[in-house]
Coordinates of N, CA and C in Angstrom, one line a residue:
M334 N -0.1 6.4 27.7 CA -0.6 5.4 27.7 C 0.8 4.4 27.6
A335 N 1.1 3.4 28.1 CA 1.8 2.8 27.6 C 1.6 1.5 26.9
L336 N 1.7 1.1 25.9 CA 1.5 0.4 24.6 C 2.2 -1.3 24.7
L337 N 3.1 -1.0 25.4 CA 4.0 -2.4 25.1 C 4.1 -3.0 26.6
T338 N 3.3 -2.4 27.8 CA 3.8 -3.1 28.8 C 4.0 -4.8 28.8
G339 N 4.7 -5.2 29.6 CA 5.1 -6.8 29.5 C 5.5 -7.5 28.1
K340 N 6.0 -6.4 27.2 CA 6.4 -7.1 26.0 C 7.7 -7.2 26.2
K341 N 8.7 -8.2 25.4 CA 10.2 -8.3 25.4 C 10.3 -8.2 23.9
A342 N 11.3 -7.2 23.7 CA 11.8 -7.1 22.3 C 13.3 -7.2 22.8
C343 N 14.0 -7.3 21.2 CA 15.3 -7.6 20.9 C 15.8 -6.7 19.7
V344 N 16.4 -5.6 20.1 CA 16.5 -4.7 18.9 C 18.1 -4.9 18.3
L345 N 18.6 -5.0 17.2 CA 19.5 -5.0 16.7 C 19.9 -3.8 15.8
G346 N 21.2 -3.0 15.7 CA 21.2 -2.2 14.8 C 22.2 -0.9 15.7
V347 N 21.5 -1.3 17.0 CA 22.3 0.2 17.6 C 23.6 0.4 17.5
A348 N 24.1 1.5 17.4 CA 25.5 1.6 16.6 C 26.0 3.0 17.6
N349 N 25.2 4.2 17.9 CA 25.8 5.3 18.5 C 24.3 6.2 18.7
R350 N 24.6 7.3 19.3 CA 22.9 7.7 20.1 C 22.3 8.4 18.8
W351 N 22.7 8.7 17.5 CA 22.2 8.8 16.5 C 21.6 7.5 15.7
S352 N 21.9 6.8 16.1 CA 21.0 5.5 15.2 C 19.7 5.6 15.4
I353 N 18.7 5.1 14.5 CA 17.6 4.8 14.1 C 17.2 3.9 15.5
A354 N 18.0 2.6 15.2 CA 17.6 1.9 16.5 C 17.6 2.6 17.9
T355 N 18.5 3.4 18.2 CA 18.3 4.0 19.5 C 17.3 4.7 20.1
A356 N 17.0 5.1 19.0 CA 15.7 6.2 19.0 C 14.1 5.0 19.5
I357 N 14.3 3.9 18.2 CA 13.2 2.8 18.3 C 13.4 1.9 20.0
A358 N 14.8 2.0 20.6 CA 15.1 1.1 21.7 C 14.5 1.8 22.5
K359 N 14.8 3.6 22.7 CA 14.1 4.5 23.7 C 12.6 4.5 23.8
A360 N 12.0 4.7 22.5 CA 10.6 4.5 22.5 C 10.1 3.4 23.1
L361 N 10.6 2.2 22.1 CA 9.8 0.9 23.4 C 10.0 0.6 24.5
H362 N 11.3 1.3 25.2 CA 11.6 1.3 26.7 C 9.9 2.3 27.3
A363 N 10.3 3.4 26.8 CA 9.2 4.5 27.2 C 7.8 3.7 27.8
H364 N 7.3 2.8 26.2 CA 6.0 2.1 26.5 C 6.0 0.7 27.4
G365 N 7.1 0.9 28.2 CA 7.0 -0.5 28.7 C 7.6 -2.1 28.6
A366 N 8.3 -1.5 27.4 CA 8.7 -3.0 26.7 C 9.9 -3.2 27.5
S367 N 10.4 -4.8 27.7 CA 11.8 -5.0 28.6 C 12.5 -5.5 27.4
L368 N 13.8 -4.7 27.2 CA 14.8 -4.9 25.9 C 16.2 -5.8 25.8
I369 N 16.4 -6.1 24.9 CA 17.8 -6.7 24.8 C 18.2 -5.9 23.3
L370 N 19.4 -5.8 23.7 CA 20.4 -4.7 22.9 C 21.6 -5.4 22.4
T371 N 21.6 -5.2 20.9 CA 22.9 -6.2 20.5 C 24.0 -5.5 19.9
Y372 N 25.4 -5.8 19.5 CA 26.1 -5.0 19.5 C 27.0 -5.9 18.5
E373 N 27.7 -5.4 17.5 CA 28.1 -5.8 16.4 C 29.7 -6.3 16.9
G374 N 30.0 -5.5 17.7 CA 31.7 -6.0 18.1 C 31.9 -4.7 19.1
D375 N 33.3 -4.9 19.4 CA 34.1 -3.6 20.1 C 33.8 -2.3 19.8
R376 N 33.9 -2.0 18.3 CA 34.0 -0.9 18.1 C 32.4 -0.4 18.6
T377 N 31.3 -0.8 18.8 CA 30.0 -0.1 19.1 C 29.6 -0.6 20.3
R378 N 30.4 -1.5 21.0 CA 30.2 -2.5 22.3 C 29.8 -1.1 23.6
G379 N 30.5 -0.1 23.3 CA 30.5 0.8 24.4 C 29.3 1.8 24.3
D380 N 29.2 2.2 23.2 CA 27.6 3.2 23.2 C 26.6 2.5 23.0
V381 N 26.3 0.9 23.0 CA 25.4 -0.1 23.3 C 25.2 -0.3 24.9
E382 N 26.3 -0.4 25.7 CA 26.0 -0.4 26.8 C 25.9 0.6 27.8
K383 N 26.2 1.5 26.9 CA 25.7 2.9 27.7 C 24.4 3.0 28.0
L384 N 23.7 2.7 26.6 CA 22.2 3.3 26.4 C 21.4 2.1 27.4
A385 N 22.0 0.7 27.0 CA 21.3 -0.2 28.0 C 21.3 0.4 29.2
Q386 N 22.4 1.0 29.6 CA 22.6 1.5 31.4 C 21.0 2.6 31.5
E387 N 21.0 3.3 30.5 CA 19.9 4.4 30.4 C 18.4 3.7 30.5
L388 N 18.4 2.4 29.9 CA 17.1 1.8 29.8 C 17.3 0.7 30.5
G389 N 16.9 0.6 31.8 CA 17.0 -0.3 32.8 C 17.7 -1.3 32.9
D390 N 19.1 -1.3 32.6 CA 19.8 -1.9 32.7 C 19.8 -3.2 31.5
A391 N 19.1 -2.9 30.5 CA 18.9 -4.3 29.7 C 19.9 -4.6 29.2
P392 N 20.0 -6.1 29.1 CA 20.9 -7.0 29.2 C 21.5 -6.6 27.2
T393 N 22.9 -6.9 27.3 CA 23.1 -6.8 25.7 C 23.8 -7.8 25.5
T394 N 23.9 -8.2 24.3 CA 25.1 -9.3 23.8 C 25.6 -9.1 22.5
V395 N 26.6 -9.9 22.0 CA 27.0 -9.5 20.3 C 26.3 -10.1 19.4
A396 N 26.2 -9.6 18.2 CA 25.3 -10.5 17.4 C 26.0 -10.0 16.1
D397 N 26.5 -10.7 15.6 CA 27.3 -10.8 14.3 C 26.3 -11.4 13.1
V398 N 25.6 -10.5 12.4 CA 24.5 -11.3 11.5 C 25.1 -11.7 10.7
A399 N 26.5 -11.8 10.1 CA 27.4 -12.5 8.8 C 27.6 -14.3 9.7
S400 N 27.5 -14.3 10.5 CA 28.0 -15.5 11.2 C 26.7 -16.3 11.7
D401 N 26.3 -17.5 11.2 CA 25.3 -18.4 11.4 C 25.4 -19.0 13.2
D402 N 26.8 -18.8 13.7 CA 27.1 -19.5 14.9 C 26.5 -18.3 15.9
S403 N 26.9 -17.0 15.5 CA 26.8 -15.7 16.2 C 25.1 -15.7 16.5
I404 N 24.6 -15.7 15.2 CA 23.2 -15.6 15.1 C 22.4 -16.9 16.4
A405 N 22.9 -18.2 16.0 CA 22.6 -19.1 17.0 C 22.8 -18.5 18.5
A406 N 24.2 -18.2 19.3 CA 24.2 -17.8 20.1 C 23.2 -16.8 20.6
L407 N 22.9 -16.0 19.9 CA 21.7 -15.0 19.9 C 20.5 -15.7 20.4
G408 N 20.1 -16.4 19.7 CA 19.0 -17.3 20.0 C 19.1 -17.7 21.8
S409 N 19.8 -18.2 21.7 CA 20.0 -18.9 23.0 C 20.2 -18.0 24.3
F410 N 21.0 -16.6 24.2 CA 21.0 -15.5 24.7 C 19.3 -14.9 25.0
V411 N 18.5 -15.1 24.1 CA 17.1 -14.3 24.2 C 16.4 -15.6 25.0
E412 N 16.6 -16.6 24.7 CA 15.7 -17.8 25.2 C 15.9 -17.6 26.9
Q413 N 17.3 -17.2 27.2 CA 17.5 -17.7 28.6 C 17.3 -16.5 29.0
R414 N 17.3 -15.1 28.8 CA 16.7 -14.3 29.6 C 15.3 -13.6 29.4
F415 N 14.8 -14.3 28.4 CA 13.0 -13.7 28.0 C 12.4 -15.1 27.9
G416 N 13.0 -16.1 27.5 CA 12.0 -17.4 27.1 C 11.4 -17.2 25.6
K417 N 10.5 -16.3 25.7 CA 9.6 -15.7 24.7 C 10.1 -14.4 24.3
L418 N 9.8 -14.5 22.9 CA 10.5 -12.9 22.3 C 9.0 -12.3 21.4
D419 N 8.6 -10.9 22.1 CA 7.3 -10.6 21.3 C 7.7 -9.5 20.1
T420 N 8.6 -8.9 20.5 CA 9.1 -8.0 19.3 C 10.8 -8.4 18.6
L421 N 11.0 -8.1 17.5 CA 12.2 -8.2 16.9 C 12.6 -7.1 15.9
V422 N 13.8 -6.2 16.1 CA 14.0 -4.9 15.5 C 15.2 -5.2 14.5
H423 N 15.1 -5.3 13.4 CA 16.2 -5.2 12.4 C 16.3 -4.1 12.0
S424 N 17.6 -3.5 12.7 CA 17.6 -1.9 11.9 C 19.3 -1.8 11.4
L425 N 19.7 -2.8 10.4 CA 20.8 -2.8 10.4 C 21.2 -3.1 8.8
A426 N 22.2 -2.6 8.1 CA 22.5 -2.9 7.0 C 24.1 -2.6 6.7
F427 N 24.4 -3.0 5.6 CA 25.7 -2.6 5.4 C 26.0 -2.6 3.8
A428 N 26.7 -1.8 3.2 CA 27.5 -2.1 1.8 C 28.9 -1.0 2.1
R429 N 29.8 -1.4 1.3 CA 31.1 -1.0 1.1 C 31.1 0.6 0.9
R430 N 31.6 1.5 1.1 CA 31.6 3.2 1.3 C 31.8 3.0 -0.9
E431 N 32.9 2.3 -1.3 CA 33.1 2.9 -2.4 C 31.9 2.0 -3.4
E432 N 30.9 1.3 -3.1 CA 29.8 0.8 -3.5 C 28.8 1.8 -3.5
L433 N 29.0 2.9 -2.8 CA 27.9 3.9 -2.6 C 28.3 5.4 -3.5
A434 N 28.6 5.3 -4.3 CA 29.1 6.4 -4.9 C 29.3 5.8 -7.1
G435 N 29.1 6.9 -7.5 CA 29.5 6.6 -8.8 C 28.4 5.6 -9.6
K436 N 28.4 4.8 -10.5 CA 27.9 4.0 -11.4 C 27.1 2.5 -10.4
Y437 N 26.3 2.3 -10.5 CA 25.4 0.8 -9.8 C 26.2 -0.3 -10.8
F438 N 26.4 0.2 -12.0 CA 27.0 -0.9 -13.0 C 28.5 -1.4 -12.8
A439 N 29.0 -0.6 -11.9 CA 30.6 -0.8 -11.4 C 30.3 -1.4 -10.1
T440 N 29.4 -2.1 -9.5 CA 29.2 -2.9 -8.0 C 30.0 -4.1 -8.4
S441 N 30.9 -4.5 -7.3 CA 31.8 -5.6 -7.4 C 31.1 -6.7 -6.9
R442 N 31.5 -7.9 -7.8 CA 30.7 -9.0 -7.1 C 30.6 -9.4 -5.9
S443 N 31.8 -9.2 -4.9 CA 31.8 -9.2 -3.5 C 31.2 -8.5 -2.6
G444 N 30.9 -6.9 -3.2 CA 30.1 -5.9 -2.8 C 28.8 -6.3 -2.5
F445 N 28.1 -6.7 -4.0 CA 27.1 -7.3 -4.1 C 26.6 -8.2 -2.9
S446 N 27.6 -9.5 -3.0 CA 27.2 -10.2 -2.1 C 26.8 -9.9 -0.5
L447 N 28.0 -8.8 -0.1 CA 28.2 -8.7 0.9 C 27.0 -7.7 1.6
A448 N 26.4 -6.9 0.8 CA 25.6 -5.9 0.8 C 23.9 -6.8 1.1
L449 N 23.9 -7.9 0.1 CA 22.8 -8.6 0.4 C 22.9 -9.5 1.4
D450 N 24.0 -10.0 1.7 CA 23.9 -10.6 3.1 C 23.5 -10.2 4.5
I451 N 24.6 -9.0 4.2 CA 23.9 -8.4 5.9 C 22.9 -7.6 6.0
S452 N 22.5 -6.7 4.4 CA 21.4 -6.0 4.7 C 19.9 -6.7 4.2
A453 N 20.0 -8.1 4.0 CA 18.6 -8.9 3.6 C 18.5 -10.3 3.7
Y454 N 19.8 -10.9 3.9 CA 19.6 -12.6 4.5 C 19.6 -12.2 5.9
S455 N 20.3 -11.3 6.4 CA 20.4 -11.5 7.8 C 18.9 -11.7 8.5
L456 N 17.7 -11.1 8.0 CA 16.4 -11.0 8.8 C 16.0 -12.5 8.5
V457 N 16.3 -13.1 7.4 CA 16.0 -14.6 7.3 C 16.3 -15.3 7.8
A458 N 18.0 -15.2 8.5 CA 18.7 -15.9 9.2 C 18.1 -16.0 10.3
L459 N 18.0 -14.7 11.0 CA 16.8 -14.3 12.1 C 15.9 -15.0 13.0
C460 N 15.3 -14.8 11.9 CA 13.9 -15.1 11.7 C 14.0 -16.9 12.0
A461 N 14.8 -17.9 11.1 CA 14.7 -18.9 11.2 C 15.3 -19.7 12.8
R462 N 15.9 -18.9 13.0 CA 16.9 -19.1 14.6 C 15.6 -18.8 15.9
L463 N 15.0 -17.8 15.5 CA 14.2 -17.2 16.8 C 12.8 -17.3 16.8
Q464 N 12.3 -18.0 15.6 CA 11.0 -18.4 15.3 C 10.3 -19.3 16.4
P465 N 11.2 -20.0 17.0 CA 10.5 -20.8 17.8 C 10.1 -20.2 19.0
L466 N 11.1 -19.3 19.1 CA 10.9 -18.1 20.5 C 9.8 -17.0 20.5
F467 N 9.3 -16.8 19.5 CA 8.2 -15.9 18.9 C 7.4 -16.1 19.8
A468 N 6.7 -15.4 20.4 CA 5.1 -15.3 21.3 C 4.1 -15.2 20.3
E469 N 3.0 -15.8 21.3 CA 1.7 -15.7 19.9 C 2.0 -14.0 19.6
R470 N 1.3 -14.0 18.1 CA 1.2 -12.3 17.5 C 2.5 -11.7 18.1
A471 N 3.6 -12.0 17.8 CA 4.8 -11.2 18.0 C 5.0 -10.5 16.6
S472 N 5.8 -9.6 16.8 CA 5.5 -8.2 15.8 C 7.5 -8.3 15.4
V473 N 7.9 -8.4 14.1 CA 9.0 -8.6 13.2 C 9.1 -7.3 12.6
M474 N 10.2 -6.1 12.5 CA 10.0 -5.2 11.7 C 11.5 -4.9 11.1
D475 N 11.7 -4.4 10.1 CA 12.7 -4.0 9.5 C 13.2 -2.4 8.9
M476 N 13.6 -2.0 9.0 CA 14.0 -0.6 8.3 C 14.7 -0.5 7.0
T477 N 13.8 0.2 5.9 CA 14.3 0.3 4.4 C 14.1 1.4 4.0
Y478 N 14.2 1.8 2.9 CA 14.3 3.1 2.1 C 14.0 2.9 0.8
L479 N 13.0 4.4 0.5 CA 12.6 4.4 -1.1 C 13.6 3.8 -2.3
G480 N 14.9 4.2 -2.0 CA 15.9 3.7 -3.2 C 15.6 1.6 -3.4
S481 N 14.5 1.1 -2.8 CA 14.3 0.0 -2.7 C 13.6 -0.2 -4.3
V482 N 12.9 1.1 -4.5 CA 11.9 1.0 -5.7 C 12.1 2.2 -6.5
R483 N 12.9 3.0 -6.3 CA 13.2 4.4 -6.8 C 14.8 4.1 -7.3
A484 N 15.0 4.5 -8.2 CA 16.9 4.5 -8.7 C 16.8 6.0 -8.0
V485 N 17.4 5.8 -7.0 CA 18.4 6.9 -6.0 C 19.7 7.1 -6.3
R486 N 20.4 8.3 -7.3 CA 21.6 8.6 -7.2 C 22.5 7.8 -6.1
N487 N 23.6 7.1 -6.3 CA 24.5 6.8 -5.4 C 24.0 5.9 -4.1
Y488 N 22.9 5.4 -4.2 CA 22.5 4.6 -3.4 C 22.6 3.0 -3.5
N489 N 22.3 2.9 -5.2 CA 23.3 1.8 -5.7 C 23.1 0.2 -4.9
V490 N 23.5 -0.4 -4.9 CA 23.4 -1.7 -4.6 C 23.1 -1.9 -3.1
M491 N 22.7 -0.7 -2.4 CA 22.2 -0.6 -1.3 C 20.8 -0.5 -1.7
G492 N 20.2 -0.2 -2.4 CA 18.8 -0.3 -3.1 C 18.3 -1.6 -3.6
V493 N 19.0 -2.1 -3.7 CA 18.8 -3.9 -4.4 C 18.7 -4.7 -3.2
A494 N 19.5 -4.2 -2.2 CA 19.4 -5.0 -1.0 C 18.4 -4.8 -0.1
K495 N 17.9 -3.4 -0.4 CA 16.8 -3.2 0.3 C 15.4 -3.6 -0.3
A496 N 15.3 -4.0 -1.4 CA 14.3 -4.4 -2.2 C 14.1 -6.1 -1.8
A497 N 15.4 -6.6 -2.0 CA 15.4 -8.0 -1.2 C 14.9 -8.2 -0.1
L498 N 14.9 -7.3 0.9 CA 14.8 -7.0 2.4 C 13.0 -7.0 2.2
E499 N 12.5 -6.1 1.2 CA 10.9 -5.9 1.2 C 10.4 -7.2 0.8
S500 N 11.1 -7.3 0.0 CA 10.5 -9.1 -0.6 C 10.3 -9.8 0.4
S501 N 11.4 -10.0 1.3 CA 11.9 -11.2 2.3 C 10.4 -10.7 3.2
V502 N 10.3 -9.4 3.3 CA 9.2 -9.0 4.6 C 8.1 -9.7 4.3
R503 N 7.6 -9.7 2.9 CA 6.1 -10.4 2.4 C 6.5 -12.0 2.6
Y504 N 7.3 -12.4 2.1 CA 7.5 -14.2 2.1 C 7.4 -14.7 3.8
L505 N 8.0 -13.6 4.6 CA 8.0 -14.2 5.9 C 7.1 -13.5 6.6
A506 N 6.4 -12.7 6.1 CA 5.1 -13.1 6.8 C 4.0 -14.2 6.3
E507 N 4.0 -14.5 5.4 CA 3.3 -15.3 4.8 C 3.7 -16.6 5.8
D508 N 4.8 -17.1 5.8 CA 5.0 -18.2 6.5 C 5.1 -17.9 7.9
L509 N 5.4 -16.7 8.3 CA 5.1 -16.5 10.0 C 3.6 -16.8 11.0
G510 N 2.7 -16.1 9.4 CA 1.6 -15.6 9.7 C 0.6 -16.9 10.5
E511 N 1.0 -18.0 9.9 CA 0.7 -19.2 10.1 C 0.8 -20.0 11.3
L512 N 1.9 -19.2 11.9 CA 2.8 -20.1 13.0 C 2.6 -18.8 14.1
G513 N 1.7 -18.9 14.7 CA 1.3 -18.1 16.2 C 1.0 -16.8 15.5
G514 N 0.7 -16.2 14.6 CA 0.2 -15.1 13.9 C 1.1 -14.3 14.3
V515 N 2.4 -14.2 13.8 CA 3.4 -13.5 13.9 C 3.3 -12.5 12.8
R516 N 3.8 -11.3 13.1 CA 3.6 -10.2 11.5 C 5.0 -9.6 11.6
V517 N 5.2 -9.4 10.2 CA 6.5 -9.0 9.6 C 6.2 -7.9 8.9
N518 N 6.9 -6.7 9.1 CA 6.7 -5.3 8.4 C 8.1 -4.3 8.3
A519 N 7.7 -3.5 7.4 CA 9.0 -3.0 7.5 C 8.8 -1.3 7.3
I520 N 9.5 -0.2 8.0 CA 9.4 0.9 8.0 C 10.0 1.3 6.7
S521 N 10.1 2.4 6.0 CA 10.7 2.9 4.9 C 10.8 4.7 5.5
A522 N 11.9 4.3 6.0 CA 12.2 5.9 6.8 C 12.7 7.2 5.3
G523 N 12.4 8.0 5.5 CA 13.2 9.1 4.7 C 14.5 9.0 5.2
P524 N 15.3 9.8 4.4 CA 16.6 10.3 4.7 C 17.0 10.7 6.4
I525 N 17.6 9.9 7.0 CA 18.0 11.0 8.5 C 19.8 10.8 8.5
K526 N 19.9 11.8 9.0 CA 21.2 11.9 9.6 C 21.7 11.2 10.5
T527 N 22.5 9.7 9.8 CA 22.8 8.4 10.9 C 24.3 8.6 9.9
A528 N 25.1 8.0 10.9 CA 26.7 7.6 10.9 C 26.5 6.9 9.6
S529 N 25.7 5.7 9.2 CA 25.7 5.3 8.2 C 25.6 5.8 7.0
A530 N 24.2 6.3 7.3 CA 23.6 7.4 5.9 C 25.0 8.6 5.3
R531 N 25.9 9.1 6.0 CA 27.0 9.6 5.7 C 27.8 9.1 4.7
A532 N 27.7 7.8 4.7 CA 28.4 6.8 3.6 C 27.5 6.9 1.9
V533 N 26.8 7.5 2.0 CA 25.9 7.5 0.6 C 26.6 8.9 -0.1
G534 N 27.2 8.9 -1.1 CA 27.5 10.4 -1.8 C 26.4 11.1 -2.0
D535 N 26.6 12.5 -2.1 CA 25.9 13.5 -1.8 C 24.4 13.6 -0.8
F536 N 24.6 12.7 0.1 CA 23.3 12.6 1.1 C 22.9 14.6 1.5
S537 N 23.8 15.1 1.6 CA 23.2 16.1 2.4 C 22.3 16.7 1.1
K538 N 22.4 16.7 -0.3 CA 22.0 17.3 -1.2 C 20.4 16.3 -1.2
I539 N 20.5 15.0 -0.9 CA 19.3 14.3 -1.0 C 18.1 14.6 0.3
L540 N 19.2 15.3 1.3 CA 18.3 15.9 2.7 C 17.3 17.1 2.1
S541 N 18.4 17.8 1.5 CA 17.6 18.9 1.4 C 16.4 19.2 0.4
D542 N 16.7 18.4 -0.6 CA 15.8 17.8 -1.7 C 14.4 17.7 -1.1
V543 N 14.5 16.5 -0.5 CA 13.2 15.9 0.7 C 12.5 17.0 1.3
A544 N 13.4 17.7 2.1 CA 12.9 18.9 2.9 C 12.0 19.7 1.9
A545 N 12.5 20.1 1.0 CA 11.6 21.1 -0.2 C 10.9 20.8 -0.7
K546 N 10.4 19.1 -1.1 CA 9.8 19.0 -1.9 C 8.7 17.8 -1.3
A547 N 9.1 17.1 -0.3 CA 8.0 16.3 0.9 C 6.7 17.1 0.7
P548 N 5.6 16.5 1.1 CA 4.2 17.3 1.4 C 4.1 18.3 2.4
L549 N 5.1 17.3 3.6 CA 5.5 18.3 5.0 C 6.3 19.1 4.9
R550 N 6.8 19.6 4.0 CA 8.1 20.2 3.9 C 9.1 20.0 4.8
R551 N 9.4 18.9 5.2 CA 10.7 18.8 6.4 C 10.8 17.3 6.0
N552 N 12.2 16.8 7.1 CA 12.7 15.6 6.8 C 11.9 14.7 8.1
A553 N 11.9 13.5 8.0 CA 11.4 12.6 8.9 C 12.6 12.7 9.9
V554 N 12.4 12.5 11.1 CA 13.5 12.3 12.3 C 13.5 11.0 12.7
A555 N 14.6 10.7 13.5 CA 14.5 9.3 14.1 C 13.0 8.8 15.0
E556 N 12.8 9.9 15.8 CA 11.8 9.8 16.7 C 10.6 9.5 15.8
D557 N 10.5 10.0 14.8 CA 8.9 9.8 13.8 C 8.9 8.1 13.4
V558 N 10.4 7.9 13.4 CA 10.7 6.3 13.1 C 10.2 5.5 14.3
A559 N 10.5 5.9 15.7 CA 10.6 5.2 16.5 C 9.1 5.2 16.7
G560 N 8.2 6.3 16.6 CA 6.6 6.1 16.9 C 6.2 5.4 16.0
A561 N 6.4 5.1 15.0 CA 5.7 3.9 14.0 C 6.2 2.7 14.3
A562 N 7.6 2.6 14.9 CA 7.9 1.1 15.6 C 7.3 0.5 16.3
V563 N 7.0 1.7 17.5 CA 5.8 1.7 18.8 C 4.5 1.2 18.1
F564 N 4.1 1.5 17.2 CA 2.6 0.8 16.8 C 2.7 -0.5 16.1
L565 N 3.8 -0.4 15.1 CA 4.1 -1.9 14.5 C 4.3 -3.3 15.7
A566 N 5.0 -2.5 16.7 CA 5.2 -3.3 18.3 C 3.6 -3.6 18.7
S567 N 2.8 -2.9 19.1 CA 1.7 -3.2 19.8 C 1.0 -3.7 19.3
D568 N -0.4 -4.0 20.2 CA -1.7 -4.8 19.6 C -2.5 -3.5 18.8
L569 N -2.3 -2.4 18.7 CA -2.6 -1.3 17.5 C -2.7 -1.9 16.2
S570 N -1.6 -2.9 15.9 CA -1.3 -3.0 14.6 C -1.5 -4.8 14.2
S571 N -2.5 -5.3 15.1 CA -2.3 -6.5 15.3 C -2.9 -7.4 14.1
A572 N -3.3 -6.3 13.1 CA -3.9 -6.7 12.0 C -3.0 -6.6 10.4
V573 N -1.8 -5.8 10.7 CA -1.0 -5.1 9.5 C 0.0 -6.3 9.7
T574 N 0.4 -6.7 8.3 CA 1.5 -7.6 8.1 C 1.7 -7.5 6.8
G575 N 3.2 -7.7 5.9 CA 3.9 -7.7 5.1 C 3.3 -6.6 4.2
Q576 N 3.4 -5.4 5.2 CA 3.4 -4.2 4.7 C 4.9 -3.4 5.0
V577 N 4.9 -2.2 4.0 CA 5.7 -1.5 3.9 C 5.6 0.0 4.4
L578 N 5.8 0.3 5.8 CA 5.0 1.5 6.1 C 6.1 2.8 6.0
Y579 N 5.3 3.9 4.9 CA 6.4 4.9 5.3 C 6.2 6.0 6.0
V580 N 8.0 6.1 6.7 CA 7.5 7.5 7.6 C 8.7 8.3 6.8
D581 N 8.3 9.4 5.9 CA 9.1 10.0 5.0 C 8.3 11.4 5.0
A582 N 7.7 12.0 5.5 CA 7.4 13.4 5.2 C 6.4 13.4 4.0
G583 N 5.8 11.9 3.6 CA 5.1 11.7 2.1 C 5.7 12.3 1.2
Y584 N 7.3 12.0 1.2 CA 7.8 12.0 -0.1 C 7.8 11.3 -1.2
N585 N 7.4 9.6 -0.8 CA 7.5 8.7 -1.6 C 5.9 9.0 -2.3
I586 N 5.0 9.6 -2.3 CA 3.7 9.7 -3.0 C 3.7 10.9 -4.4
L587 N 4.9 11.0 -4.3 CA 5.2 12.2 -5.4 C 5.5 11.6 -6.6
G588 N 5.2 12.6 -7.8 CA 5.3 12.0 -9.4 C 6.7 12.5 -9.3
I589 N 6.7 13.1 -10.3 CA 8.1 13.5 -11.0 C 8.4 14.8 -10.1
V590 N 9.7 14.9 -9.2 CA 10.3 15.6 -8.4 C 11.5 15.9 -8.9

């Protein structure tokens, strides 16, 4: 059964075929949603446009979330193509590779600011621009990770950025809920093999530890996250907002591991 027929979604964060955002875009399309896909720049444009062709020639546009002008242009593009927006998927984050290894206290001032800007503030800026375009009972979602609430070795400043992102989800849920019933939630995915994940030191060890200890004795995969995204985009989650939905094979429930 198609859960998203007639819905219009904008997905940010597609980088390549391994991206969580790619799996989400495919799942939304499979359930009947019309899509806009964004790319950061020339480096990812080819992969995004190839995916767009696979998904019914979905329109694509550049979106540099570090630029207010680029976010404003994205809003104009969405308004021109869709008029109203039912779903916004924020599946992007960034920290310099050198900030994702070693001691957290060695984080540079510029690296801290950059990680928080791209990984957390960008959601706030996007909602500010797109809020007038959100349809009644629209759904906003972003991607987070357990490192927001636990000290995960080498995750460092990204964990702090994800904590800020999760807090932003709650504040945005309060603000936007009274403006047409817009819902805002986060999906906390377990460790998944993506290009960005490889920047985290000892990532392969994190994968093996979670697979060995999680209640389901496996790692989540991108398609698991995509299923949760379909739920949050659909009317099945009409009373769910301000929440962090864990999709990690149950690893987050464990005590001392």
